[in-house]
Amino acid sequence: MAVNLNPPQADLLPPLAGVELLVAEAGIKTPGRKDVLVVRLDKGNTVAGVFTRNRFCAAPVQLCQEHLAAGVQIRALVVNTGNANAGTGVDGRQRALRVCQAVAAQSGLETEQVLPFSTGVILEPLPADKIITALPTLRSASWADAAQAIMTTDTIAKAASRTLLLDGQPVTVTGIAKGSGMIHPNMATMLGFVATDAAITRPLLNQLLREVADLSFNSITVDGDTSTNDSFILISTGKSQAGLIDSVEQPAYQQLRQALLAVSIELAQAIVRDGEGATKFITVEVNGGRSVAECKDVAYAIARSPLVKTAFFASDPNLGRLLAAIGYAGVADLDVDRLSLYLDDVLVACNGGRSPDYREEQGQAVMNQSEITVRVELGRGAASARVWTCDFSYEYVRINADYRS
Amino acid sequence: MAVNLNPPQADLLPPLAGVELLVAEAGIKTPGRKDVLVVRLDKGNTVAGVFTRNRFCAAPVQLCQEHLAAGVQIRALVVNTGNANAGTGVDGRQRALRVCQAVAAQSGLETEQVLPFSTGVILEPLPADKIITALPTLRSASWADAAQAIMTTDTIAKAASRTLLLDGQPVTVTGIAKGSGMIHPNMATMLGFVATDAAITRPLLNQLLREVADLSFNSITVDGDTSTNDSFILISTGKSQAGLIDSVEQPAYQQLRQALLAVSIELAQAIVRDGEGATKFITVEVNGGRSVAECKDVAYAIARSPLVKTAFFASDPNLGRLLAAIGYAGVADLDVDRLSLYLDDVLVACNGGRSPDYREEQGQAVMNQSEITVRVELGRGAASARVWTCDFSYEYVRINADYRS
């Protein structure tokens, strides 16, 4: 079902200095499948993370935030699939903590140096013993193996990589992600892990994390539901030969930012392309707003509307639904007579109504494509925003109405 | 498909003094079907209205607001189905105005004394000439006929009535409504018209309008999309023998409020019961909030979630989705360990996780019903809110993915 998405190619995902990947089979949900990933990080790294704002945030998310705030150096990540450890209260925290303790003991670390991540069924106790028992069986893995090990209802593993030269020295940015609905048929979570061997100070890494998250993982929607476990982690190992980036003025900062952005956007888009039941990949671009926030409100109103999304599924150039979504996006003083609406490069609406030159065949031709850009020019400022989404199909209902299995 | 909804019974909808109903066939969309309703109001009436906040509000909505603000006495409403006259710019306003002029001329009124309403296809020119040509053919109609004449994709007409004694005098409240998605497969709009022969001052009628709208038509969602044409009109003809209501302290005020609320809630619920593809009718009750607004936020987060709605369709007691929706409702300092979640009277979650006493069979038994109440006790205050919604089925996608016909 995924829209123009290919599995990761192992030869395009080289190892990254300072990052060791290991996977194991704990038998959490599906037998014969790798379901635990451990990422070991060499000393000298820097790690930053952003997490779901859902008040029902999962036990591992709470521990991640505490461990990152503890000021110790993070040396390992442990990820399990098959169980989200969300909605599990105090017991869930204790189970996540036991997993961290076991990973720490195995590598001679403090518990706070381990970040835990879980994805899968909500409201069921984490089988911590199974994970702990599997730790001695961890085997070295590639990025492609790692991407595979964190999948839940994803139909295709998600990984991306870029190499660039900073100060003439090769630097790599590589990441993996999982997710296929903001919340799955009971499976929760979007997870993203992006690492680079470039060296960068902690304040700049934190700044990059937020900028990159906003323009990638925070710019997608499949069904509008925000999960209990969403996590995005940025890792700098500092093992490349390039110099330390300690100022936004350095050309290297911008170069690294572009590479991180490219990898993160590719991963975020992969989640949408693999969105539950997706048959189309939609880019919603909103320009000419007074603020990025209002542009994003308009973009998300379009991208979340079930009526717009079913029209894309039907390849129906149903412009009224797009205009209605713009109209209820919450921009209080929006002058609808000043905005223009495009499907790809076809002007479909302006002056508060249908463009006189617009012909239904033009809209139909764009709608028949598997990749479509909706562009709104608000005509009231210089701000822009871009959001990616997919259509809404019978298959979405089937997947989400299927009894939990 | 409608959930436990029966067509209006003509004998339960008596004529209302001061209101004359007329319908005609203008041939706007479907031949052989009444598609124009004119409501004539006797002198001495009071009319109040609330309208969509969609910035792409339709031409008739704009004119309604202007005519109500003009301070003249409203003497006629004209409603057409088959065309929404939305997204039609200046030309759309002129067409709506011409219809008002023709209705006014027919009855010896000023144009401002006529309120226009349209529902149907967006972005197509209103066939004003067809409507105007049909006016001489208007024939006296019952409330049930009137409810029939304003349907678009509704599968069942919607009308409700209550009688009560005010100061020992009989008073009637009767209303009709249409709508089956906030926006239809191209059909737009929820319309509600409620009339009473009780006499009430304009300030109190305005106050009642807002209170009643908030607790009825503003407490429902089918797909979360706000239409371009939503309108709710409250009419007091003052033709009953009961005395004028001019104070909220009068017992008659509270009695009339209850009757208006009962009629409006019945109509609003009928829209949900007839929601596109609906197979279940869901009440979401949120209690124990600090404010009504936060209770409504939580209720709507649940009621709008595609994941929650597909779980209802599947009769799947998928509690994680309910908790996740509560968690992302935007109540920033919500303590999830203090809230309780009930399906009907079954306690399913408390203390941040599943209730120890909860058994899946209990949740399953409730989920199998066609009418279900989700109750959330936030445990942080005394405010409450209640919202009605329906489930999300294959049929919803089919209806909305069908090409416009």
mmCIF file with all atom_site columns, C-alpha atoms in Angstrom, chain B residues 139-315:
data_model
loop_
_atom_site.group_PDB
_atom_site.id
_atom_site.type_symbol
_atom_site.label_atom_id
_atom_site.label_alt_id
_atom_site.label_comp_id
_atom_site.label_asym_id
_atom_site.label_entity_id
_atom_site.label_seq_id
_atom_site.pdbx_PDB_ins_code
_atom_site.Cartn_x
_atom_site.Cartn_y
_atom_site.Cartn_z
_atom_site.occupancy
_atom_site.B_iso_or_equiv
_atom_site.pdbx_formal_charge
_atom_site.auth_seq_id
_atom_site.auth_comp_id
_atom_site.auth_asym_id
_atom_site.auth_atom_id
_atom_site.pdbx_PDB_model_num
ATOM 1   C CA . ARG B 1 139 ? -48.246 25.669 -1.679 1.00 0.00 ? 139 ARG B CA 1
ATOM 2   C CA . SER B 1 140 ? -49.125 25.481 1.982  1.00 0.00 ? 140 SER B CA 1
ATOM 3   C CA . ALA B 1 141 ? -47.170 22.774 3.784  1.00 0.00 ? 141 ALA B CA 1
ATOM 4   C CA . SER B 1 142 ? -46.928 20.969 7.119  1.00 0.00 ? 142 SER B CA 1
ATOM 5   C CA . TRP B 1 143 ? -43.861 20.910 9.365  1.00 0.00 ? 143 TRP B CA 1
ATOM 6   C CA . ALA B 1 144 ? -43.150 17.411 8.075  1.00 0.00 ? 144 ALA B CA 1
ATOM 7   C CA . ASP B 1 145 ? -43.312 18.670 4.452  1.00 0.00 ? 145 ASP B CA 1
ATOM 8   C CA . ALA B 1 146 ? -41.018 21.544 5.373  1.00 0.00 ? 146 ALA B CA 1
ATOM 9   C CA . ALA B 1 147 ? -38.494 19.180 6.974  1.00 0.00 ? 147 ALA B CA 1
ATOM 10  C CA . GLN B 1 148 ? -38.591 17.095 3.807  1.00 0.00 ? 148 GLN B CA 1
ATOM 11  C CA . ALA B 1 149 ? -38.027 20.112 1.547  1.00 0.00 ? 149 ALA B CA 1
ATOM 12  C CA . ILE B 1 150 ? -34.715 21.103 3.147  1.00 0.00 ? 150 ILE B CA 1
ATOM 13  C CA . MET B 1 151 ? -33.032 17.662 3.056  1.00 0.00 ? 151 MET B CA 1
ATOM 14  C CA . THR B 1 152 ? -29.863 17.123 1.021  1.00 0.00 ? 152 THR B CA 1
ATOM 15  C CA . THR B 1 153 ? -28.113 13.798 1.634  1.00 0.00 ? 153 THR B CA 1
ATOM 16  C CA . ASP B 1 154 ? -30.198 13.278 4.762  1.00 0.00 ? 154 ASP B CA 1
ATOM 17  C CA . THR B 1 155 ? -31.801 9.868  4.642  1.00 0.00 ? 155 THR B CA 1
ATOM 18  C CA . ILE B 1 156 ? -34.610 10.855 7.043  1.00 0.00 ? 156 ILE B CA 1
ATOM 19  C CA . ALA B 1 157 ? -36.365 14.208 7.580  1.00 0.00 ? 157 ALA B CA 1
ATOM 20  C CA . LYS B 1 158 ? -35.820 15.795 10.984 1.00 0.00 ? 158 LYS B CA 1
ATOM 21  C CA . ALA B 1 159 ? -38.494 17.520 13.044 1.00 0.00 ? 159 ALA B CA 1
ATOM 22  C CA . ALA B 1 160 ? -39.363 17.732 16.735 1.00 0.00 ? 160 ALA B CA 1
ATOM 23  C CA . SER B 1 161 ? -42.028 19.381 18.848 1.00 0.00 ? 161 SER B CA 1
ATOM 24  C CA . ARG B 1 162 ? -42.974 19.941 22.482 1.00 0.00 ? 162 ARG B CA 1
ATOM 25  C CA . THR B 1 163 ? -45.996 21.508 24.099 1.00 0.00 ? 163 THR B CA 1
ATOM 26  C CA . LEU B 1 164 ? -46.059 22.977 27.568 1.00 0.00 ? 164 LEU B CA 1
ATOM 27  C CA . LEU B 1 165 ? -48.187 25.172 29.783 1.00 0.00 ? 165 LEU B CA 1
ATOM 28  C CA . LEU B 1 166 ? -46.874 28.635 30.597 1.00 0.00 ? 166 LEU B CA 1
ATOM 29  C CA . ASP B 1 167 ? -49.046 30.526 33.101 1.00 0.00 ? 167 ASP B CA 1
ATOM 30  C CA . GLY B 1 168 ? -51.665 27.864 32.434 1.00 0.00 ? 168 GLY B CA 1
ATOM 31  C CA . GLN B 1 169 ? -51.672 28.633 28.702 1.00 0.00 ? 169 GLN B CA 1
ATOM 32  C CA . PRO B 1 170 ? -50.607 26.090 26.072 1.00 0.00 ? 170 PRO B CA 1
ATOM 33  C CA . VAL B 1 171 ? -47.403 26.950 24.248 1.00 0.00 ? 171 VAL B CA 1
ATOM 34  C CA . THR B 1 172 ? -45.720 25.041 21.448 1.00 0.00 ? 172 THR B CA 1
ATOM 35  C CA . VAL B 1 173 ? -42.086 24.714 20.391 1.00 0.00 ? 173 VAL B CA 1
ATOM 36  C CA . THR B 1 174 ? -41.517 23.091 17.007 1.00 0.00 ? 174 THR B CA 1
ATOM 37  C CA . GLY B 1 175 ? -38.410 22.824 14.859 1.00 0.00 ? 175 GLY B CA 1
ATOM 38  C CA . ILE B 1 176 ? -36.911 21.244 11.770 1.00 0.00 ? 176 ILE B CA 1
ATOM 39  C CA . ALA B 1 177 ? -33.305 20.628 10.840 1.00 0.00 ? 177 ALA B CA 1
ATOM 40  C CA . LYS B 1 178 ? -31.164 19.119 8.126  1.00 0.00 ? 178 LYS B CA 1
ATOM 41  C CA . GLY B 1 179 ? -27.633 17.800 7.981  1.00 0.00 ? 179 GLY B CA 1
ATOM 42  C CA . SER B 1 180 ? -25.867 14.487 7.924  1.00 0.00 ? 180 SER B CA 1
ATOM 43  C CA . GLY B 1 181 ? -22.215 15.478 7.916  1.00 0.00 ? 181 GLY B CA 1
ATOM 44  C CA . MET B 1 182 ? -20.831 18.868 8.853  1.00 0.00 ? 182 MET B CA 1
ATOM 45  C CA . ILE B 1 183 ? -20.130 19.078 5.161  1.00 0.00 ? 183 ILE B CA 1
ATOM 46  C CA . HIS B 1 184 ? -21.515 16.640 2.697  1.00 0.00 ? 184 HIS B CA 1
ATOM 47  C CA . PRO B 1 185 ? -19.936 14.961 -0.286 1.00 0.00 ? 185 PRO B CA 1
ATOM 48  C CA . ASN B 1 186 ? -20.139 18.340 -1.733 1.00 0.00 ? 186 ASN B CA 1
ATOM 49  C CA . MET B 1 187 ? -23.359 19.065 -0.045 1.00 0.00 ? 187 MET B CA 1
ATOM 50  C CA . ALA B 1 188 ? -22.795 21.572 2.661  1.00 0.00 ? 188 ALA B CA 1
ATOM 51  C CA . THR B 1 189 ? -24.543 22.573 5.791  1.00 0.00 ? 189 THR B CA 1
ATOM 52  C CA . MET B 1 190 ? -26.461 22.060 8.900  1.00 0.00 ? 190 MET B CA 1
ATOM 53  C CA . LEU B 1 191 ? -29.660 24.119 9.089  1.00 0.00 ? 191 LEU B CA 1
ATOM 54  C CA . GLY B 1 192 ? -31.923 24.354 12.112 1.00 0.00 ? 192 GLY B CA 1
ATOM 55  C CA . PHE B 1 193 ? -35.145 26.372 12.472 1.00 0.00 ? 193 PHE B CA 1
ATOM 56  C CA . VAL B 1 194 ? -37.001 26.326 15.774 1.00 0.00 ? 194 VAL B CA 1
ATOM 57  C CA . ALA B 1 195 ? -40.152 28.354 16.409 1.00 0.00 ? 195 ALA B CA 1
ATOM 58  C CA . THR B 1 196 ? -42.382 28.958 19.402 1.00 0.00 ? 196 THR B CA 1
ATOM 59  C CA . ASP B 1 197 ? -45.611 30.848 19.853 1.00 0.00 ? 197 ASP B CA 1
ATOM 60  C CA . ALA B 1 198 ? -44.459 31.998 23.281 1.00 0.00 ? 198 ALA B CA 1
ATOM 61  C CA . ALA B 1 199 ? -43.676 35.705 23.579 1.00 0.00 ? 199 ALA B CA 1
ATOM 62  C CA . ILE B 1 200 ? -40.234 36.701 24.804 1.00 0.00 ? 200 ILE B CA 1
ATOM 63  C CA . THR B 1 201 ? -38.171 39.860 24.672 1.00 0.00 ? 201 THR B CA 1
ATOM 64  C CA . ARG B 1 202 ? -35.379 40.135 22.092 1.00 0.00 ? 202 ARG B CA 1
ATOM 65  C CA . PRO B 1 203 ? -32.503 40.189 24.628 1.00 0.00 ? 203 PRO B CA 1
ATOM 66  C CA . LEU B 1 204 ? -33.798 37.032 26.285 1.00 0.00 ? 204 LEU B CA 1
ATOM 67  C CA . LEU B 1 205 ? -34.397 35.355 22.917 1.00 0.00 ? 205 LEU B CA 1
ATOM 68  C CA . ASN B 1 206 ? -30.796 36.136 21.950 1.00 0.00 ? 206 ASN B CA 1
ATOM 69  C CA . GLN B 1 207 ? -29.568 34.748 25.238 1.00 0.00 ? 207 GLN B CA 1
ATOM 70  C CA . LEU B 1 208 ? -31.644 31.580 24.819 1.00 0.00 ? 208 LEU B CA 1
ATOM 71  C CA . LEU B 1 209 ? -30.398 31.192 21.248 1.00 0.00 ? 209 LEU B CA 1
ATOM 72  C CA . ARG B 1 210 ? -26.774 31.063 22.375 1.00 0.00 ? 210 ARG B CA 1
ATOM 73  C CA . GLU B 1 211 ? -27.403 28.847 25.381 1.00 0.00 ? 211 GLU B CA 1
ATOM 74  C CA . VAL B 1 212 ? -29.512 26.418 23.397 1.00 0.00 ? 212 VAL B CA 1
ATOM 75  C CA . ALA B 1 213 ? -27.154 26.392 20.387 1.00 0.00 ? 213 ALA B CA 1
ATOM 76  C CA . ASP B 1 214 ? -24.174 25.600 22.635 1.00 0.00 ? 214 ASP B CA 1
ATOM 77  C CA . LEU B 1 215 ? -25.936 22.665 24.261 1.00 0.00 ? 215 LEU B CA 1
ATOM 78  C CA . SER B 1 216 ? -27.413 21.240 21.046 1.00 0.00 ? 216 SER B CA 1
ATOM 79  C CA . PHE B 1 217 ? -26.148 22.089 17.548 1.00 0.00 ? 217 PHE B CA 1
ATOM 80  C CA . ASN B 1 218 ? -22.746 23.186 18.880 1.00 0.00 ? 218 ASN B CA 1
ATOM 81  C CA . SER B 1 219 ? -22.346 19.892 20.735 1.00 0.00 ? 219 SER B CA 1
ATOM 82  C CA . ILE B 1 220 ? -22.356 17.498 17.801 1.00 0.00 ? 220 ILE B CA 1
ATOM 83  C CA . THR B 1 221 ? -19.801 16.298 15.300 1.00 0.00 ? 221 THR B CA 1
ATOM 84  C CA . VAL B 1 222 ? -19.915 13.816 12.475 1.00 0.00 ? 222 VAL B CA 1
ATOM 85  C CA . ASP B 1 223 ? -16.593 14.388 10.756 1.00 0.00 ? 223 ASP B CA 1
ATOM 86  C CA . GLY B 1 224 ? -15.217 17.461 12.465 1.00 0.00 ? 224 GLY B CA 1
ATOM 87  C CA . ASP B 1 225 ? -15.615 19.614 9.375  1.00 0.00 ? 225 ASP B CA 1
ATOM 88  C CA . THR B 1 226 ? -17.386 22.942 9.934  1.00 0.00 ? 226 THR B CA 1
ATOM 89  C CA . SER B 1 227 ? -19.591 23.860 7.030  1.00 0.00 ? 227 SER B CA 1
ATOM 90  C CA . THR B 1 228 ? -19.771 27.097 5.091  1.00 0.00 ? 228 THR B CA 1
ATOM 91  C CA . ASN B 1 229 ? -23.533 27.431 5.599  1.00 0.00 ? 229 ASN B CA 1
ATOM 92  C CA . ASP B 1 230 ? -24.390 26.336 9.160  1.00 0.00 ? 230 ASP B CA 1
ATOM 93  C CA . SER B 1 231 ? -27.316 28.344 10.478 1.00 0.00 ? 231 SER B CA 1
ATOM 94  C CA . PHE B 1 232 ? -29.581 28.047 13.492 1.00 0.00 ? 232 PHE B CA 1
ATOM 95  C CA . ILE B 1 233 ? -32.629 30.312 13.732 1.00 0.00 ? 233 ILE B CA 1
ATOM 96  C CA . LEU B 1 234 ? -34.919 30.803 16.717 1.00 0.00 ? 234 LEU B CA 1
ATOM 97  C CA . ILE B 1 235 ? -38.342 32.373 16.131 1.00 0.00 ? 235 ILE B CA 1
ATOM 98  C CA . SER B 1 236 ? -40.813 33.651 18.700 1.00 0.00 ? 236 SER B CA 1
ATOM 99  C CA . THR B 1 237 ? -44.187 34.542 17.171 1.00 0.00 ? 237 THR B CA 1
ATOM 100 C CA . GLY B 1 238 ? -45.780 35.652 20.432 1.00 0.00 ? 238 GLY B CA 1
ATOM 101 C CA . LYS B 1 239 ? -49.186 34.353 19.290 1.00 0.00 ? 239 LYS B CA 1
ATOM 102 C CA . SER B 1 240 ? -49.913 32.163 22.321 1.00 0.00 ? 240 SER B CA 1
ATOM 103 C CA . GLN B 1 241 ? -52.056 33.429 25.186 1.00 0.00 ? 241 GLN B CA 1
ATOM 104 C CA . ALA B 1 242 ? -49.166 33.163 27.640 1.00 0.00 ? 242 ALA B CA 1
ATOM 105 C CA . GLY B 1 243 ? -47.719 36.400 28.965 1.00 0.00 ? 243 GLY B CA 1
ATOM 106 C CA . LEU B 1 244 ? -44.520 38.035 27.723 1.00 0.00 ? 244 LEU B CA 1
ATOM 107 C CA . ILE B 1 245 ? -41.341 36.565 29.176 1.00 0.00 ? 245 ILE B CA 1
ATOM 108 C CA . ASP B 1 246 ? -39.092 39.479 30.066 1.00 0.00 ? 246 ASP B CA 1
ATOM 109 C CA . SER B 1 247 ? -36.986 38.157 32.927 1.00 0.00 ? 247 SER B CA 1
ATOM 110 C CA . VAL B 1 248 ? -34.855 35.094 33.521 1.00 0.00 ? 248 VAL B CA 1
ATOM 111 C CA . GLU B 1 249 ? -36.340 35.031 37.023 1.00 0.00 ? 249 GLU B CA 1
ATOM 112 C CA . GLN B 1 250 ? -39.778 34.050 35.666 1.00 0.00 ? 250 GLN B CA 1
ATOM 113 C CA . PRO B 1 251 ? -40.505 30.315 35.991 1.00 0.00 ? 251 PRO B CA 1
ATOM 114 C CA . ALA B 1 252 ? -41.847 30.558 32.410 1.00 0.00 ? 252 ALA B CA 1
ATOM 115 C CA . TYR B 1 253 ? -38.350 31.448 31.188 1.00 0.00 ? 253 TYR B CA 1
ATOM 116 C CA . GLN B 1 254 ? -36.878 28.247 32.575 1.00 0.00 ? 254 GLN B CA 1
ATOM 117 C CA . GLN B 1 255 ? -39.822 26.211 31.272 1.00 0.00 ? 255 GLN B CA 1
ATOM 118 C CA . LEU B 1 256 ? -39.488 27.633 27.774 1.00 0.00 ? 256 LEU B CA 1
ATOM 119 C CA . ARG B 1 257 ? -35.722 27.143 27.896 1.00 0.00 ? 257 ARG B CA 1
ATOM 120 C CA . GLN B 1 258 ? -36.190 23.466 28.752 1.00 0.00 ? 258 GLN B CA 1
ATOM 121 C CA . ALA B 1 259 ? -38.651 22.973 25.887 1.00 0.00 ? 259 ALA B CA 1
ATOM 122 C CA . LEU B 1 260 ? -36.415 24.790 23.367 1.00 0.00 ? 260 LEU B CA 1
ATOM 123 C CA . LEU B 1 261 ? -33.490 22.735 24.588 1.00 0.00 ? 261 LEU B CA 1
ATOM 124 C CA . ALA B 1 262 ? -35.413 19.479 24.284 1.00 0.00 ? 262 ALA B CA 1
ATOM 125 C CA . VAL B 1 263 ? -36.478 20.248 20.691 1.00 0.00 ? 263 VAL B CA 1
ATOM 126 C CA . SER B 1 264 ? -33.023 21.491 19.667 1.00 0.00 ? 264 SER B CA 1
ATOM 127 C CA . ILE B 1 265 ? -31.194 18.547 21.244 1.00 0.00 ? 265 ILE B CA 1
ATOM 128 C CA . GLU B 1 266 ? -33.592 16.111 19.573 1.00 0.00 ? 266 GLU B CA 1
ATOM 129 C CA . LEU B 1 267 ? -32.895 17.776 16.204 1.00 0.00 ? 267 LEU B CA 1
ATOM 130 C CA . ALA B 1 268 ? -29.128 17.941 16.776 1.00 0.00 ? 268 ALA B CA 1
ATOM 131 C CA . GLN B 1 269 ? -29.064 14.295 17.808 1.00 0.00 ? 269 GLN B CA 1
ATOM 132 C CA . ALA B 1 270 ? -31.125 13.418 14.731 1.00 0.00 ? 270 ALA B CA 1
ATOM 133 C CA . ILE B 1 271 ? -28.355 14.907 12.569 1.00 0.00 ? 271 ILE B CA 1
ATOM 134 C CA . VAL B 1 272 ? -25.811 12.656 14.285 1.00 0.00 ? 272 VAL B CA 1
ATOM 135 C CA . ARG B 1 273 ? -28.101 9.612  14.089 1.00 0.00 ? 273 ARG B CA 1
ATOM 136 C CA . ASP B 1 274 ? -28.368 10.280 10.350 1.00 0.00 ? 274 ASP B CA 1
ATOM 137 C CA . GLY B 1 275 ? -24.609 11.018 10.116 1.00 0.00 ? 275 GLY B CA 1
ATOM 138 C CA . GLU B 1 276 ? -22.946 9.779  6.984  1.00 0.00 ? 276 GLU B CA 1
ATOM 139 C CA . GLY B 1 277 ? -22.372 6.059  7.334  1.00 0.00 ? 277 GLY B CA 1
ATOM 140 C CA . ALA B 1 278 ? -23.370 6.046  11.026 1.00 0.00 ? 278 ALA B CA 1
ATOM 141 C CA . THR B 1 279 ? -24.044 2.680  12.629 1.00 0.00 ? 279 THR B CA 1
ATOM 142 C CA . LYS B 1 280 ? -23.761 3.839  16.265 1.00 0.00 ? 280 LYS B CA 1
ATOM 143 C CA . PHE B 1 281 ? -24.849 6.829  18.303 1.00 0.00 ? 281 PHE B CA 1
ATOM 144 C CA . ILE B 1 282 ? -22.248 7.901  20.855 1.00 0.00 ? 282 ILE B CA 1
ATOM 145 C CA . THR B 1 283 ? -22.673 10.269 23.801 1.00 0.00 ? 283 THR B CA 1
ATOM 146 C CA . VAL B 1 284 ? -19.430 11.627 25.241 1.00 0.00 ? 284 VAL B CA 1
ATOM 147 C CA . GLU B 1 285 ? -19.838 13.065 28.734 1.00 0.00 ? 285 GLU B CA 1
ATOM 148 C CA . VAL B 1 286 ? -16.964 14.812 30.467 1.00 0.00 ? 286 VAL B CA 1
ATOM 149 C CA . ASN B 1 287 ? -17.361 15.796 34.123 1.00 0.00 ? 287 ASN B CA 1
ATOM 150 C CA . GLY B 1 288 ? -15.126 17.153 36.852 1.00 0.00 ? 288 GLY B CA 1
ATOM 151 C CA . GLY B 1 289 ? -13.318 19.720 34.702 1.00 0.00 ? 289 GLY B CA 1
ATOM 152 C CA . ARG B 1 290 ? -12.140 23.158 35.772 1.00 0.00 ? 290 ARG B CA 1
ATOM 153 C CA . SER B 1 291 ? -14.125 24.786 32.942 1.00 0.00 ? 291 SER B CA 1
ATOM 154 C CA . VAL B 1 292 ? -16.794 23.844 30.424 1.00 0.00 ? 292 VAL B CA 1
ATOM 155 C CA . ALA B 1 293 ? -14.284 24.714 27.682 1.00 0.00 ? 293 ALA B CA 1
ATOM 156 C CA . GLU B 1 294 ? -11.756 22.108 28.801 1.00 0.00 ? 294 GLU B CA 1
ATOM 157 C CA . CYS B 1 295 ? -14.507 19.513 29.201 1.00 0.00 ? 295 CYS B CA 1
ATOM 158 C CA . LYS B 1 296 ? -15.636 20.237 25.641 1.00 0.00 ? 296 LYS B CA 1
ATOM 159 C CA . ASP B 1 297 ? -12.044 20.004 24.384 1.00 0.00 ? 297 ASP B CA 1
ATOM 160 C CA . VAL B 1 298 ? -11.719 16.533 25.896 1.00 0.00 ? 298 VAL B CA 1
ATOM 161 C CA . ALA B 1 299 ? -15.158 15.478 24.635 1.00 0.00 ? 299 ALA B CA 1
ATOM 162 C CA . TYR B 1 300 ? -14.415 16.672 21.094 1.00 0.00 ? 300 TYR B CA 1
ATOM 163 C CA . ALA B 1 301 ? -10.944 15.082 21.061 1.00 0.00 ? 301 ALA B CA 1
ATOM 164 C CA . ILE B 1 302 ? -12.676 11.749 21.681 1.00 0.00 ? 302 ILE B CA 1
ATOM 165 C CA . ALA B 1 303 ? -15.626 12.454 19.384 1.00 0.00 ? 303 ALA B CA 1
ATOM 166 C CA . ARG B 1 304 ? -13.444 13.555 16.449 1.00 0.00 ? 304 ARG B CA 1
ATOM 167 C CA . SER B 1 305 ? -10.714 10.917 16.624 1.00 0.00 ? 305 SER B CA 1
ATOM 168 C CA . PRO B 1 306 ? -10.850 8.680  13.531 1.00 0.00 ? 306 PRO B CA 1
ATOM 169 C CA . LEU B 1 307 ? -9.218  5.949  15.609 1.00 0.00 ? 307 LEU B CA 1
ATOM 170 C CA . VAL B 1 308 ? -11.868 6.118  18.313 1.00 0.00 ? 308 VAL B CA 1
ATOM 171 C CA . LYS B 1 309 ? -14.639 6.259  15.723 1.00 0.00 ? 309 LYS B CA 1
ATOM 172 C CA . THR B 1 310 ? -13.374 3.250  13.762 1.00 0.00 ? 310 THR B CA 1
ATOM 173 C CA . ALA B 1 311 ? -13.088 1.324  17.048 1.00 0.00 ? 311 ALA B CA 1
ATOM 174 C CA . PHE B 1 312 ? -16.783 2.038  17.720 1.00 0.00 ? 312 PHE B CA 1
ATOM 175 C CA . PHE B 1 313 ? -17.611 0.873  14.200 1.00 0.00 ? 313 PHE B CA 1
ATOM 176 C CA . ALA B 1 314 ? -15.733 -2.348 14.915 1.00 0.00 ? 314 ALA B CA 1
ATOM 177 C CA . SER B 1 315 ? -17.363 -2.717 18.374 1.00 0.00 ? 315 SER B CA 1
#
